[in-house]
Amino acid sequence: MRVDLAYGADGLAVDLPADRTTVITPVARPAVADEAAEVRRALREPVAGPPLRERVRPGQTVAISACDGTRPQPRHLMIPAILAELDGIVRSGDIVILVATGTHRGNTETELRAMFGDEVVNAVRIVNHDARDASSLRWMGRHGKDVPVWLNREWTDADVRITTGFVEPHFFAGFSGGPKMVAPGLAALETVLTLHDAARIADPRATWGVIEGNPVHDDVRAIAAATGVTFALDVVLNREQRIVRAFGGDLPAMHAAATAAARATAMRPVAEPFDVVVTTNAGFPLDQNLYQSVKGMSAAAQVVRPGGTIICAAECRDGFPDHGSYREVLTSAASPEALLAEISRRTETVSDQWQVQIQARIQRHAHVIMHTSYLDDADLAAAHLEQTRDIAATVRALPGRVCVLPEGPMTIPYLTA
């Protein structure tokens, strides 16, 4: 049977044995007929609280938080809709768009134009958040479970603060979007390191689809609540990364409604584990590097048997990547077991160790094989991984039942037992 995997920008077709292969995808949801109109509706008919225009007064300054280039947020639709609602109330010179990079690198001007469109880039100031630039951060106190909170100064100092994002299950924060667009999105490195420390990441409740009681998301929500969000806007996307539904309004109620919609689409029950799980990282822009591809591995790990095999197809055009500490941490020990032991002994969190911690935990549970176009065998060997050039041949050589997640972490299977 032919299965089309989300891989890079063009996809990847593989031929798998039909008699023992199960394909699991999100519940099919058609995009709305008019995506721009749906976003406008969410701004004018919020889940809770007044419409956006009623929350803004002339003379106020506005900060808008948006996803960075590793996320498929439809910024080109969401940001212009917000700017149109603000038109006539707030001057464009009093608006700043903050790219919520967390600890990722900032986006280039070329990337920003692709993300937001030339009209937005030419009309409004756009700033890449820098978690390591102390001069751009403001101290906001300790919130949640004693998290030291520093946030982007342009965000905290704005009169009106608007989050924008998209909601999908997240491999340790439960769901994306909502309060994550404040922290870790606009937080200092120290804040991010605390939110991602080894104890929080090791908690079994820090996983896909869990919010309440999840130590990561509990603290993320606490930070957003304590520091204030004026209006929140999220969308739920389908396989084609088109808008299925938009949600706006007060942050808690908006995010609850959006996560309910995402859960119904993306979380799929499975009766028993599989011997082999073929997964992806949902194609470009999500599979730009190996760091992001841990999410695809994690989705597969939910339903692979102990000692089974995960095959993850991710293009990795941006390598490990070269920025950040992921590669350094990942290659600092001889095995996944040694990495987990080393991380558990640390008294201070190292940047990107959380991704390594989750990857090592997956590799302790199952054998992980990658298919990439930009990392060679030596690169992957240093990451305790191996490469297959032919996914179909590798699957045929492995015995047992096969599961395929063509869209990777856009579908989160879970065992019903």
Steps between C-alpha positions, in 0.01 A plus 500: 500500500623849413517749787585866450713630785518868594868566429665832419298714263423230243418186699630144469313196365577155644365157409423294811358147549122539497431182694665623820492882479260736677496868402387747766422859407310783668124508460450663159384857540440723199633854513244774536389651171644843586791482741542876533131536583528226764785685671298824493206315653717381790616856564144635494317204658738379773453189710505720811520872564445795265623522139855619440399852388319557829815421699718763333499881540658775290855584601580157640802294399449144376727194501406191301670166566535263203668162435848478353586344165508142627123507546232488226293780650302685228648833605426646155129471584492554876718809530333703221161420654615640835652807338174563315305485827744745660486738203348833593568444870874444528776649284714246315806662657369398843480131406783247525492136392721281718619172351471261797823312438541362851863386482500446122691726262338813365352498151670683212328778307446261209336252737290772661369609161407140420336462843304826520489637147665811360210728589523421872880515507495838326227643723577378852816459705590133552746393771653157557488421870846424641492293818869573562490881471462623857446859386179397319347325802302612803479324837142395578549308827464132582188320386368145483722256683770757580584582138721812464321698229671743265297602196564707190492868599305605191232250598473591867506874431226496236154617603336226293649150474364258238612139461460320168579137427363165401395210720617141462603235753848568641738227609568634849288814541173322418387743230661785312367853458332714763721577801809350332510813285599689817730247662712340376439699179596843636691393811861523608733204475494461880121478495501247214763285670289482815183413308692224320702360787563126533245446776214664307586319176528165681153532652265253323234773483730714282377341181269525202150631565534553877459854635360487853759349731770525235787674688616679186161628389388583854792742531456636147136583577595657832752731332253618236229557762730694732651724232187566294373436147244742354373274221596156370451360150570139400411283203471125445645375171440199275747283307549767235577753778178682419271647765223274624384732778617820667454588867538838669439673830611468861800270508382217733159448338634547148778245547266248665268516199788474253661204678166316507474542123862393445460198728196378306694524175850384592475248786429151363442186714697181434416162652850353523861599426675442167833337424600771252381861481585720201462868583590845368530847642209630292717635218627854450531721702476258792765256378773756441738341750563197717414694816143554384477141375501368855129587499438253219697234687297572813168459317616159378626401844146515636405181314821309428562192712801495733797397288316578177619723218419862414586629152484880485503682164609862543681706237722695746603767250627705797708211636501440876483818486835671547360763739401417856643229726305196377783348299757562773284341769387212278853401410645548849448140617551156351140378505141603571525333842814701579329821388204439730731429792703813431193723471349361822821585689509864390419769755448759227307463176700530178332656198329242276561212742123441514495396134792267561334362815183413309691358204719284727191374682344401167821328388513308826149374422541423127751482217487826299600523134498828306443581135639846418629689198751727672662300783751233410564169673781644714278785621230256604745256659622785722134548600469127590284449191533323168378579152293316243501614140203275419216502754298238314789253488572552868138436592483187287807365680338544840242251631167583660217749480574842351343836582548810284453858621530685167463838670709417805409714804189637329355160600548377854402134545450371851447155647148456632602244764 
